[in-house]
Coordinates of C-alpha atoms in Angstrom, one line a residue:
Chain A
M237 CA 2.4 -6.2 -21.9
I238 CA 2.5 -5.8 -18.2
W239 CA 5.9 -4.1 -18.5
N240 CA 4.6 -1.7 -21.1
A241 CA 1.6 -1.0 -18.9
F242 CA 4.0 -0.4 -16.0
L243 CA 6.0 2.1 -18.1
L244 CA 2.8 3.8 -19.2
A245 CA 1.6 4.0 -15.6
L246 CA 4.9 5.6 -14.4
R247 CA 4.5 8.1 -17.2
E248 CA 0.9 8.9 -16.1
I249 CA 2.1 9.3 -12.5
R250 CA 4.9 11.6 -13.6
R251 CA 2.5 13.7 -15.7
N252 CA 0.4 14.5 -12.7
V253 CA 3.0 14.6 -9.9
L254 CA 1.0 16.7 -7.5
R255 CA -2.2 14.8 -8.0
S256 CA -0.4 11.5 -7.7
V257 CA 1.2 12.5 -4.5
L258 CA -2.0 13.7 -2.9
T259 CA -3.7 10.6 -4.1
I260 CA -1.3 8.3 -2.4
L261 CA -1.0 10.4 0.7
G262 CA -3.6 8.2 2.4
I263 CA -1.7 5.0 1.6
V264 CA 1.6 6.6 2.7
I265 CA 0.1 7.7 6.1
G266 CA -1.7 4.4 6.5
V267 CA 1.3 2.2 5.8
A268 CA 3.6 4.4 7.8
A269 CA 1.2 4.4 10.8
V270 CA 0.9 0.6 10.8
I271 CA 4.6 0.1 10.6
V272 CA 5.5 2.7 13.2
M273 CA 2.9 1.2 15.6
V274 CA 4.2 -2.3 15.1
T275 CA 7.9 -1.3 15.2
L276 CA 7.4 0.7 18.4
G277 CA 5.2 -2.0 19.9
D278 CA 7.9 -4.6 19.1
G279 CA 10.5 -2.3 20.7
A280 CA 8.4 -1.9 23.9
T281 CA 7.9 -5.6 24.1
R282 CA 11.6 -6.2 23.5
Q283 CA 12.5 -3.7 26.2
V284 CA 10.1 -5.3 28.7
T285 CA 11.5 -8.7 28.1
T286 CA 15.2 -7.7 28.2
Q287 CA 14.7 -5.7 31.4
I288 CA 12.9 -8.5 33.1
E289 CA 15.5 -10.9 32.0
S290 CA 18.1 -8.6 33.4
L291 CA 16.3 -8.9 36.8
G292 CA 17.1 -12.5 36.5
T293 CA 14.9 -15.2 35.1
N294 CA 15.5 -17.2 38.4
L295 CA 13.6 -14.6 40.5
L296 CA 10.3 -15.6 42.1
M297 CA 8.1 -13.1 43.9
I298 CA 5.7 -14.3 46.6
R299 CA 2.9 -12.0 47.6
V300 CA -0.1 -12.1 49.8
G301 CA -3.4 -12.4 47.8
Q302 CA -3.9 -13.7 44.3
H303 CA -3.7 -10.7 42.2
M304 CA -0.7 -8.7 41.1
G305 CA -2.3 -5.4 40.4
P306 CA -4.9 -3.4 42.4
G307 CA -8.5 -4.4 42.2
Q308 CA -9.1 -7.1 44.7
S309 CA -8.4 -6.4 48.3
S310 CA -7.3 -9.5 50.2
N311 CA -7.9 -10.2 53.8
A312 CA -5.3 -13.0 53.8
P313 CA -2.8 -12.7 56.6
P314 CA 0.6 -11.2 55.8
F315 CA 3.8 -13.3 55.8
S316 CA 6.1 -13.2 58.8
L317 CA 9.9 -13.3 59.1
A318 CA 9.5 -17.0 60.2
D319 CA 8.0 -17.7 56.7
T320 CA 11.1 -16.3 55.1
V321 CA 13.3 -18.4 57.3
A322 CA 11.3 -21.5 56.5
V323 CA 11.5 -20.8 52.8
G324 CA 15.3 -20.5 53.0
R325 CA 15.6 -23.6 55.1
D326 CA 13.1 -26.0 53.6
V327 CA 13.2 -25.4 49.9
P328 CA 16.5 -26.8 48.6
S329 CA 16.5 -25.1 45.2
V330 CA 16.4 -21.6 46.8
R331 CA 19.7 -19.7 46.6
A332 CA 18.7 -16.6 48.5
V333 CA 15.5 -15.3 50.0
A334 CA 14.8 -11.7 50.9
P335 CA 11.8 -10.6 53.0
S336 CA 10.5 -7.1 52.4
A337 CA 7.9 -4.6 53.6
S338 CA 7.4 -1.2 51.9
Q339 CA 5.6 2.0 52.3
S340 CA 5.9 5.3 50.4
M341 CA 6.6 8.4 52.4
I342 CA 8.4 11.7 52.3
A343 CA 12.1 11.8 52.9
I344 CA 13.5 15.1 54.2
V345 CA 17.1 16.5 54.3
G346 CA 17.4 20.0 55.3
N347 CA 15.1 22.0 53.1
S348 CA 14.7 19.3 50.4
N349 CA 12.0 16.7 50.5
W350 CA 11.2 13.9 48.2
S351 CA 8.4 11.3 48.2
T352 CA 9.9 7.9 47.8
S353 CA 9.4 4.3 48.5
V354 CA 10.9 2.9 51.7
T355 CA 11.6 -0.8 52.0
G356 CA 12.6 -2.8 55.0
T357 CA 14.6 -5.9 54.0
D358 CA 18.0 -7.6 54.6
N359 CA 21.2 -8.1 52.7
A360 CA 19.8 -10.9 50.6
F361 CA 17.7 -8.3 48.8
F362 CA 20.9 -7.0 47.1
S363 CA 21.8 -10.3 45.6
V364 CA 18.2 -11.3 44.7
R365 CA 17.6 -8.1 42.8
N366 CA 21.1 -7.7 41.4
W367 CA 21.8 -4.4 43.2
T368 CA 25.4 -3.3 43.6
L369 CA 26.7 -0.5 45.7
E370 CA 28.3 2.5 44.2
S371 CA 29.8 3.6 47.6
G372 CA 29.3 2.9 51.3
R373 CA 28.5 -0.5 52.8
L374 CA 25.7 -3.0 53.2
F375 CA 23.9 -3.6 56.4
S376 CA 26.0 -5.1 59.2
D377 CA 24.7 -7.9 61.5
G378 CA 24.4 -5.3 64.2
D379 CA 22.3 -3.1 62.0
L380 CA 20.0 -5.9 61.2
Q381 CA 19.7 -7.5 64.6
G382 CA 19.5 -4.3 66.5
G383 CA 17.1 -2.5 64.1
R384 CA 19.5 0.4 63.8
S385 CA 18.4 3.5 62.0
V386 CA 20.6 3.2 58.9
C387 CA 19.7 3.2 55.2
V388 CA 20.9 2.6 51.7
I389 CA 19.6 5.0 49.1
G390 CA 19.0 4.8 45.3
A391 CA 20.6 7.3 42.9
T392 CA 17.4 9.3 42.4
V393 CA 16.9 9.8 46.1
R394 CA 20.5 11.0 46.4
K395 CA 20.1 13.4 43.5
E396 CA 16.9 14.9 44.9
L397 CA 18.0 15.2 48.5
F398 CA 21.8 15.7 48.3
G399 CA 22.4 16.9 44.8
A400 CA 26.1 16.3 44.0
L401 CA 27.1 16.0 47.7
D402 CA 28.3 12.8 49.2
P403 CA 25.4 11.3 51.1
I404 CA 27.3 8.7 53.1
G405 CA 27.1 9.5 56.8
E406 CA 24.4 12.1 56.3
K407 CA 21.0 11.8 58.0
I408 CA 17.6 11.5 56.3
R409 CA 14.4 12.2 58.2
L410 CA 11.6 9.7 57.5
K411 CA 8.4 10.3 59.5
S412 CA 9.7 10.8 63.0
M413 CA 12.9 8.9 62.7
A414 CA 16.3 10.1 61.5
C415 CA 18.2 7.6 59.5
Q416 CA 21.9 7.5 58.6
V417 CA 22.9 6.9 55.0
I418 CA 25.4 4.1 54.9
G419 CA 25.4 3.1 51.2
L420 CA 24.5 4.4 47.8
L421 CA 23.1 2.0 45.1
Q422 CA 24.5 1.8 41.5
S423 CA 21.9 3.4 39.2
K424 CA 19.6 1.0 37.2
G425 CA 17.5 3.5 35.3
Q426 CA 13.9 3.2 34.2
S427 CA 12.0 0.0 34.6
S428 CA 9.9 -1.7 32.0
M429 CA 6.7 -0.2 33.5
G430 CA 8.3 3.2 33.2
S431 CA 8.9 3.6 36.9
D432 CA 12.2 4.8 38.2
Q433 CA 14.0 1.9 39.8
D434 CA 16.5 4.2 41.5
D435 CA 13.8 5.9 43.5
L436 CA 14.1 3.9 46.8
V437 CA 15.4 3.8 50.3
L438 CA 16.3 0.5 51.9
M439 CA 16.6 -0.1 55.6
P440 CA 16.9 -3.2 57.9
L441 CA 13.5 -5.0 58.1
R442 CA 13.5 -4.8 61.8
T443 CA 14.0 -1.1 61.8
F444 CA 11.2 -0.7 59.3
Q445 CA 8.8 -2.9 61.3
R446 CA 9.6 -1.1 64.6
R447 CA 10.0 2.5 63.6
I448 CA 7.7 2.8 60.6
A449 CA 5.1 0.1 60.1
G450 CA 4.6 -0.7 63.8
N451 CA 3.9 -4.4 63.0
Q452 CA 5.8 -7.6 62.2
D453 CA 4.4 -8.0 58.7
V454 CA 6.4 -9.1 55.6
S455 CA 4.4 -8.2 52.5
L456 CA 6.7 -9.6 49.8
I457 CA 9.2 -12.5 49.8
Q458 CA 11.6 -12.5 46.9
V459 CA 13.4 -15.7 46.2
S460 CA 16.2 -16.4 43.7
I461 CA 16.6 -20.0 42.5
R462 CA 20.0 -21.7 42.1
D463 CA 21.3 -21.9 38.6
G464 CA 20.2 -25.1 36.8
E465 CA 17.2 -25.6 39.0
S466 CA 13.7 -25.5 37.5
T467 CA 11.7 -22.4 38.5
D468 CA 8.5 -24.5 38.0
S469 CA 9.5 -27.2 40.5
A470 CA 10.7 -24.5 42.9
K471 CA 7.3 -22.8 42.6
G472 CA 5.7 -26.1 43.4
D473 CA 7.8 -26.6 46.5
L474 CA 7.2 -23.0 47.7
E475 CA 3.5 -23.3 47.2
R476 CA 3.3 -26.6 49.2
L477 CA 5.4 -25.2 52.0
L478 CA 3.4 -22.0 52.3
R479 CA 0.0 -23.8 52.1
E480 CA 1.1 -25.9 55.0
R481 CA 2.4 -23.0 57.0
R482 CA -0.7 -20.9 56.3
H483 CA -3.0 -23.9 57.1
I484 CA -4.8 -23.9 53.8
R485 CA -6.9 -27.1 53.5
P486 CA -6.8 -29.2 50.3
G487 CA -9.3 -27.8 47.8
E488 CA -9.1 -24.3 49.1
Q489 CA -7.5 -21.7 46.9
D490 CA -4.1 -20.2 47.7
D491 CA -4.3 -16.9 49.5
F492 CA -0.9 -15.9 48.2
S493 CA 0.8 -16.0 44.8
V494 CA 4.2 -17.2 43.6
R495 CA 5.1 -15.6 40.3
D496 CA 8.2 -16.0 38.2
M497 CA 9.5 -13.3 36.0
K498 CA 8.5 -15.2 32.8
E499 CA 4.9 -14.8 34.0
I500 CA 5.3 -11.2 34.8
A501 CA 7.0 -10.6 31.5
S502 CA 4.2 -12.2 29.6
M503 CA 1.6 -10.2 31.5
L504 CA 3.4 -7.0 30.7
T505 CA 4.2 -7.8 27.1
G506 CA 0.6 -9.0 26.7
T507 CA -0.7 -5.5 27.6
T508 CA 1.8 -3.9 25.2
Q509 CA 0.8 -6.3 22.4
V510 CA -3.0 -5.7 22.9
L511 CA -2.3 -2.0 22.7
T512 CA -0.2 -2.4 19.7
A513 CA -2.8 -4.5 17.9
L514 CA -5.5 -1.9 18.7
L515 CA -3.4 1.0 17.5
T516 CA -2.4 -1.0 14.4
A517 CA -6.1 -1.7 13.6
V518 CA -6.9 2.0 13.8
A519 CA -3.9 2.7 11.5
A520 CA -5.1 0.1 9.1
V521 CA -8.4 2.0 8.7
S522 CA -6.5 4.8 7.1
L523 CA -5.2 2.3 4.6
L524 CA -8.8 1.6 3.6
V525 CA -9.5 5.3 3.3
G526 CA -6.3 5.6 1.2
G527 CA -7.7 2.9 -1.1
I528 CA -10.9 4.8 -1.6
G529 CA -8.9 7.9 -2.4
I530 CA -7.1 5.9 -5.1
M531 CA -10.4 4.6 -6.5
N532 CA -11.7 8.2 -6.7
I533 CA -8.7 9.5 -8.6
M534 CA -8.7 6.5 -10.9
L535 CA -12.4 7.2 -11.8
V536 CA -11.5 10.8 -12.5
S537 CA -8.6 9.7 -14.6
V538 CA -10.8 7.3 -16.6
T539 CA -13.2 10.1 -17.3
E540 CA -10.5 12.5 -18.3
R541 CA -8.9 10.0 -20.6
T542 CA -12.0 8.7 -22.2
R543 CA -10.8 9.8 -25.6
E544 CA -7.5 8.1 -25.1
I545 CA -9.2 4.9 -24.1
G546 CA -11.4 5.3 -27.3
I547 CA -8.3 5.6 -29.4
R548 CA -6.7 2.6 -27.9
L549 CA -9.9 0.5 -28.2
A550 CA -10.4 1.7 -31.9
I551 CA -6.9 0.7 -32.9
G552 CA -7.4 -2.8 -31.5
A553 CA -6.7 -2.8 -27.8
L554 CA -8.6 -5.7 -26.1
E555 CA -10.8 -5.1 -23.1
R556 CA -8.3 -7.1 -21.1
E557 CA -5.4 -4.8 -22.2
V558 CA -7.2 -1.6 -21.2
L559 CA -8.2 -3.2 -17.9
T560 CA -4.6 -4.2 -17.3
Q561 CA -3.3 -0.8 -18.1
F562 CA -5.5 1.0 -15.6
L563 CA -5.1 -1.7 -13.0
V564 CA -1.4 -1.5 -13.2
E565 CA -1.6 2.2 -12.9
A566 CA -3.7 1.9 -9.7
V567 CA -1.3 -0.7 -8.3
A568 CA 1.8 1.4 -9.3
L569 CA 0.2 4.3 -7.4
S570 CA -0.6 2.4 -4.3
S571 CA 2.7 0.5 -4.3
L572 CA 4.5 3.8 -4.6
G573 CA 2.5 5.0 -1.6
G574 CA 3.5 1.8 0.2
I575 CA 7.2 2.4 -0.5
L576 CA 7.0 6.0 0.6
G577 CA 5.1 4.9 3.7
I578 CA 7.8 2.3 4.5
L579 CA 10.5 4.9 4.2
L580 CA 8.6 7.4 6.3
A581 CA 7.9 4.8 8.9
I582 CA 11.5 3.7 9.2
G583 CA 12.5 7.4 9.5
A584 CA 9.8 8.1 12.1
S585 CA 10.5 4.9 14.1
L586 CA 14.2 5.8 14.2
G587 CA 13.3 9.3 15.4
L588 CA 10.6 8.2 17.9
A589 CA 12.3 5.2 19.4
P590 CA 14.9 7.2 21.4
L591 CA 12.2 9.8 22.4
L592 CA 10.0 7.0 23.8
N593 CA 12.9 5.2 25.3
V594 CA 12.3 2.0 23.4
P595 CA 14.8 0.1 21.2
F596 CA 14.3 0.2 17.4
V597 CA 13.4 -3.3 16.3
F598 CA 13.2 -3.6 12.5
N599 CA 10.4 -6.0 11.6
G600 CA 10.9 -7.1 8.0
G601 CA 7.7 -9.2 8.1
I602 CA 5.4 -6.2 8.8
V603 CA 7.2 -4.1 6.2
L604 CA 6.7 -6.8 3.6
L605 CA 3.1 -7.3 4.7
A606 CA 2.4 -3.5 4.6
F607 CA 3.8 -3.3 1.0
C608 CA 1.8 -6.3 -0.2
F609 CA -1.3 -4.8 1.5
S610 CA -0.8 -1.5 -0.3
A611 CA -0.4 -3.3 -3.6
A612 CA -3.6 -5.2 -2.9
V613 CA -5.4 -2.0 -2.1
G614 CA -4.4 -0.9 -5.6
V615 CA -5.8 -4.0 -7.1
I616 CA -9.1 -3.9 -5.1
F617 CA -9.8 -0.2 -5.5
G618 CA -8.4 0.0 -9.0
Y619 CA -10.5 -2.8 -10.4
F620 CA -13.8 -0.9 -10.6
P621 CA -12.4 2.1 -12.4
A622 CA -10.3 -0.1 -14.7
R623 CA -13.3 -2.2 -15.6
R624 CA -15.2 0.9 -16.4
A625 CA -12.5 2.0 -18.8
A626 CA -12.3 -1.4 -20.4
R627 CA -16.0 -1.5 -21.1
L628 CA -16.2 1.9 -22.7
D629 CA -17.8 2.0 -26.2
P630 CA -15.0 3.2 -28.5
I631 CA -17.5 5.1 -30.7
E632 CA -18.9 7.0 -27.7
A633 CA -15.5 7.4 -26.2
L634 CA -14.0 9.0 -29.4
R635 CA -16.9 11.4 -29.7
R636 CA -16.3 12.7 -26.2
E637 CA -14.3 16.0 -26.0
Chain B
M26 CA -5.2 -4.6 -58.9
A27 CA -4.4 -7.5 -61.2
A28 CA -2.0 -8.9 -58.6
D29 CA -4.8 -9.3 -56.1
D30 CA -6.8 -11.5 -58.5
A31 CA -4.2 -14.3 -58.4
T32 CA -6.2 -16.6 -56.1
S33 CA -7.1 -20.0 -57.6
T34 CA -10.9 -19.5 -57.2
G35 CA -10.7 -16.8 -59.8
E36 CA -13.2 -14.5 -58.1
P37 CA -11.7 -13.5 -54.7
A38 CA -13.9 -12.5 -51.8
P39 CA -14.4 -8.8 -51.9
L40 CA -12.8 -6.8 -49.0
I41 CA -16.1 -5.5 -47.9
E42 CA -19.5 -6.9 -48.6
F43 CA -22.7 -5.3 -47.1
R44 CA -25.9 -7.2 -47.6
A45 CA -29.1 -5.4 -46.6
V46 CA -27.3 -3.9 -43.6
T47 CA -29.7 -2.1 -41.2
K48 CA -28.9 -0.3 -38.1
I49 CA -31.7 0.8 -35.7
Y50 CA -31.0 2.9 -32.6
G51 CA -33.4 2.8 -29.7
A52 CA -36.5 0.6 -29.5
G53 CA -40.3 0.8 -29.9
L54 CA -41.7 4.2 -30.9
A55 CA -38.4 5.9 -30.3
A56 CA -36.6 3.6 -32.7
V57 CA -34.6 5.5 -35.4
S58 CA -33.3 3.7 -38.4
A59 CA -29.8 5.0 -39.3
L60 CA -29.2 2.5 -42.0
D61 CA -32.0 1.0 -44.0
G62 CA -31.0 -2.1 -46.0
V63 CA -27.7 -1.0 -47.5
D64 CA -25.9 -3.2 -50.0
L65 CA -22.3 -2.3 -50.8
V66 CA -19.3 -4.1 -52.2
I67 CA -15.8 -2.7 -52.1
Q68 CA -12.9 -4.6 -53.6
Q69 CA -9.3 -4.7 -52.4
G70 CA -7.3 -1.7 -53.7
E71 CA -10.2 0.7 -54.2
F72 CA -10.2 4.4 -53.2
V73 CA -13.8 5.2 -52.3
A74 CA -15.2 8.5 -51.1
V75 CA -18.3 8.6 -49.0
M76 CA -20.5 11.7 -49.2
G77 CA -23.8 12.7 -47.8
P78 CA -25.5 15.2 -45.5
S79 CA -25.2 14.8 -41.8
G80 CA -27.7 12.3 -40.5
S81 CA -27.7 10.4 -43.8
G82 CA -26.2 7.3 -42.1
K83 CA -22.6 7.6 -43.4
S84 CA -21.1 7.8 -39.9
T85 CA -23.1 4.7 -38.8
A86 CA -21.9 2.9 -42.0
M87 CA -18.3 3.9 -41.2
N88 CA -18.6 2.6 -37.7
I89 CA -19.9 -0.7 -38.9
L90 CA -17.3 -0.8 -41.7
G91 CA -14.6 -0.2 -39.1
C92 CA -15.9 -3.1 -37.0
L93 CA -16.6 -0.7 -34.1
D94 CA -20.3 -1.4 -34.3
T95 CA -22.4 -4.2 -35.6
P96 CA -25.5 -4.1 -37.8
S97 CA -29.0 -4.7 -36.3
A98 CA -29.9 -6.8 -39.3
G99 CA -28.3 -7.9 -42.5
S100 CA -24.8 -9.2 -43.0
Y101 CA -21.3 -7.6 -43.2
R102 CA -18.5 -9.7 -44.4
F103 CA -15.0 -8.3 -44.1
R104 CA -12.5 -10.4 -46.0
G105 CA -15.2 -13.0 -46.0
I106 CA -15.5 -13.0 -42.2
P107 CA -19.1 -12.4 -40.9
V108 CA -18.4 -9.4 -38.6
E109 CA -21.9 -9.4 -37.0
S110 CA -21.2 -12.8 -35.4
L111 CA -18.0 -11.6 -33.7
D112 CA -17.8 -10.4 -30.1
R113 CA -16.2 -7.2 -28.9
N114 CA -12.7 -8.7 -28.5
Q115 CA -12.8 -10.6 -31.8
R116 CA -13.7 -7.3 -33.5
A117 CA -10.8 -5.6 -31.7
R118 CA -8.4 -8.2 -33.0
L119 CA -9.8 -7.7 -36.5
R120 CA -9.2 -3.9 -36.2
R121 CA -5.8 -4.5 -34.8
H122 CA -4.7 -6.6 -37.8
Y123 CA -6.5 -5.2 -40.8
L124 CA -7.8 -1.7 -40.1
G125 CA -6.3 1.7 -39.9
F126 CA -8.3 4.7 -38.6
V127 CA -7.8 8.4 -39.4
F128 CA -10.2 10.6 -37.5
Q129 CA -11.4 14.1 -38.2
G130 CA -10.1 15.4 -34.9
F131 CA -6.7 13.6 -35.4
N132 CA -7.2 11.9 -32.0
L133 CA -3.6 11.7 -31.1
L134 CA -2.5 11.1 -27.5
N135 CA -1.5 14.4 -26.0
R136 CA 1.9 14.9 -24.5
T137 CA 3.1 11.8 -26.3
T138 CA 5.6 12.1 -29.1
A139 CA 4.8 11.6 -32.7
L140 CA 6.9 8.4 -32.7
E141 CA 5.1 7.0 -29.7
N142 CA 1.7 7.8 -31.2
V143 CA 2.6 5.9 -34.4
E144 CA 4.0 3.0 -32.4
L145 CA 0.8 2.5 -30.4
P146 CA -1.0 0.0 -32.7
L147 CA 2.3 -2.0 -32.9
I148 CA 2.3 -2.2 -29.1
Y149 CA -1.1 -3.9 -29.2
R150 CA 0.3 -6.3 -31.8
H151 CA 3.2 -7.1 -29.4
T152 CA 5.8 -6.1 -32.0
P153 CA 9.3 -6.1 -30.5
R154 CA 10.6 -2.7 -29.5
A155 CA 13.4 -2.4 -32.0
E156 CA 11.1 -3.3 -34.9
R157 CA 8.4 -1.0 -33.5
H158 CA 10.8 1.9 -33.6
A159 CA 12.0 1.1 -37.1
R160 CA 8.5 0.7 -38.6
A161 CA 7.2 3.9 -36.9
R162 CA 10.1 5.9 -38.3
Q163 CA 9.5 4.4 -41.7
A164 CA 5.8 5.4 -41.5
L165 CA 6.6 8.9 -40.4
D166 CA 9.1 9.0 -43.2
L167 CA 6.4 8.0 -45.7
V168 CA 4.1 10.9 -44.6
G169 CA 7.0 13.3 -44.8
L170 CA 7.6 13.9 -41.1
T171 CA 11.2 12.9 -40.9
G172 CA 12.9 14.8 -38.1
W173 CA 9.6 15.4 -36.2
E174 CA 9.6 12.1 -34.3
R175 CA 10.2 13.7 -30.9
H176 CA 7.6 16.4 -31.2
T177 CA 4.3 16.1 -29.3
P178 CA 1.0 16.9 -31.0
G179 CA 0.9 20.3 -29.3
E180 CA 4.1 21.3 -31.1
L181 CA 2.8 20.2 -34.5
S182 CA 0.5 22.0 -37.0
G183 CA -2.9 20.6 -37.9
G184 CA -1.6 19.2 -41.2
Q185 CA 1.4 17.6 -39.4
Q186 CA -0.9 16.1 -36.8
Q187 CA -3.1 14.6 -39.5
R188 CA 0.1 13.2 -41.0
V189 CA 1.0 11.6 -37.7
A190 CA -2.5 10.1 -37.5
I191 CA -2.1 8.7 -41.1
A192 CA 1.3 7.3 -40.1
R193 CA -0.3 5.6 -37.1
A194 CA -3.1 4.2 -39.4
I195 CA -0.7 2.7 -41.9
V196 CA 2.1 1.6 -39.6
T197 CA 0.5 -1.8 -39.4
Q198 CA 0.1 -2.1 -43.1
P199 CA -3.6 -2.5 -42.9
S200 CA -5.8 -3.8 -45.7
L201 CA -8.3 -1.0 -45.2
L202 CA -7.8 2.6 -44.2
L203 CA -10.9 4.4 -42.9
A204 CA -10.6 8.1 -42.9
D205 CA -13.4 10.2 -41.4
E206 CA -13.2 13.7 -42.9
P207 CA -9.4 13.7 -42.8
T208 CA -9.3 17.2 -44.2
G209 CA -12.2 18.6 -42.2
N210 CA -10.0 20.8 -40.0
L211 CA -7.4 21.8 -42.6
D212 CA -7.0 24.7 -45.1
T213 CA -7.2 24.0 -48.8
A214 CA -3.5 23.7 -49.4
R215 CA -3.0 21.3 -46.5
S216 CA -6.1 19.3 -47.6
H217 CA -4.7 18.7 -51.0
E218 CA -1.4 17.6 -49.5
I219 CA -3.2 15.1 -47.3
M220 CA -5.3 13.8 -50.3
E221 CA -2.1 13.4 -52.4
L222 CA -0.7 11.4 -49.5
L223 CA -3.8 9.1 -49.3
A224 CA -3.9 8.7 -53.0
G225 CA -0.2 7.8 -53.1
L226 CA -0.6 5.2 -50.3
N227 CA -3.5 3.7 -52.2
R228 CA -1.6 3.6 -55.4
E229 CA 1.8 2.6 -54.1
Q230 CA 1.1 0.5 -51.0
G231 CA -2.1 -1.1 -52.4
I232 CA -4.1 0.0 -49.3
T233 CA -7.8 0.2 -49.8
V234 CA -9.0 3.7 -48.7
L235 CA -12.5 4.6 -47.6
M236 CA -12.9 8.3 -46.9
V237 CA -15.8 10.4 -45.6
T238 CA -15.8 13.9 -47.0
H239 CA -18.0 16.9 -47.4
E240 CA -15.9 18.5 -50.1
P241 CA -16.4 17.5 -53.7
D242 CA -12.7 18.6 -54.5
M243 CA -11.5 16.0 -52.1
A244 CA -13.9 13.3 -53.4
E245 CA -12.3 13.8 -56.8
Y246 CA -9.2 12.0 -55.7
A247 CA -11.3 8.8 -55.2
H248 CA -12.0 6.2 -57.9
R249 CA -15.6 6.0 -56.8
V250 CA -18.0 8.2 -54.8
I251 CA -20.8 6.8 -52.8
H252 CA -23.7 9.1 -51.7
F253 CA -25.7 8.4 -48.6
R254 CA -29.2 9.8 -48.1
D255 CA -31.7 8.9 -45.4
G256 CA -29.9 5.7 -44.5
R257 CA -29.6 4.4 -48.1
I258 CA -27.1 4.7 -50.9
S259 CA -28.5 7.0 -53.5
D260 CA -27.4 7.0 -57.1
A261 CA -26.3 10.6 -57.5

């Protein structure tokens, strides 16, 4: 019976191809939108996690103040170079520690200028952040101790200021100082937040403090933990040490924060996931609208086929059988919409993922869910028209022209 | 007819038995009595013509006879079964197993082949596919439409469409064939062909035929003619 009803339904759909297609368009778009949102959202989340993992899961970032983003200004004192030295000396699980202070400014070479971020740090920075040099050299002890005007630049800065020319040995003007390029970093590409990681200039911390910042502040301490050591216990050690050094009394809140990449990753993916959920909810509304479209067309179909229904009832079809026939037709329509939507979504995701720079992550669960949902839409919105058909009075129905 | 009398009780239940059947439409002052205490007995194997002006109650009577409607009062026994006590679905089952309908307007499914139209009642009887095909072909054969199985109603003449409708009505081998003005839309020659066909089915297959008609020529094919007037059977 169901199989017969299914064949009948397919025949009805074929009979009115244009109308059927227009009817299911809402479902197609709804299903496609939901799947595309979830697929791209998954891709973005995956991208964030893999990029953060590539930074090293053993990386800890220590900042002044409690919050990562903008919002709350902190009047907590900055770190000093002595804090960095203490971290490296007193916390045994620390493999490397790099102090840094940054400022964004315009870098000028000849007629070209480029706004970039300038960071003062030391050679530990390269190992903590997994940077390697494409050419040139790292800072020498003399550079670091003497606060010489030398710098290592990222691929973007090189491209903007030097084009294809070899930058090594050339001078960059930063504010009032002229700084000699001694190294070029290997390109890392875009970061998970969409910023360009290669857009940076590194110089010795002492140079930065003397020639640019004019103070002894260290705003960020980046620490990498030895393999096999727990980041949680390292975090505890670091917090204890810094509380002591910063004279924070028991019971008082930290005026600094130690975050590991896992935390940062979950914060970033959390945002992505909330956005994805929101967009998916909006897309799901179009599924509902699609369902109403199906109900509308099924009602029209019942009216158009009143005589057919009358014939079927007169020759002995049960209410249940007529109900099944129309319900199956509605479900066949909506499921067809679901299938087309899934195909469209996979095509669209494959097309959009490279444009948006996120990996394509096939989520079988959401595809299955979207299909089941589209079939359910058929059942829910097909029931009312189907019941109307089943309850027709055969005498009345046969009389209708 | 003698073969049908072989039951041990001697007198078998008549196929159709109306006792004081009344049908009232509407209620209160607007109530209209379409049938007013009709008594009627039809035996298995009869060929009965029903005549009467429009509004005489013959259509109402046919609807009740066809188990599509129920009487407001009185009793209708079909094969001894009290139809007025059956619900909608039980009556549908009764139609499915014992009744065949031929409508004035043919009432075939459009854009559906003759064979599929004839198969329709068998689908609701859950007859297996192969048997369905075989019986539908046989029925089309019987009404002289061999070779037209794949044609849709739009490709058939009126007479052919009515033959398809008759094939659909007899494919289940019903005990009662109800025909509502089967020749109403046909010319004289086609009408006589259809009547010959119905008379033949009655004679050779033993199917009881009950036919509404306006034309006395057509009524002559029947064994018995019933006249309706003002909701009653009149003795014309």
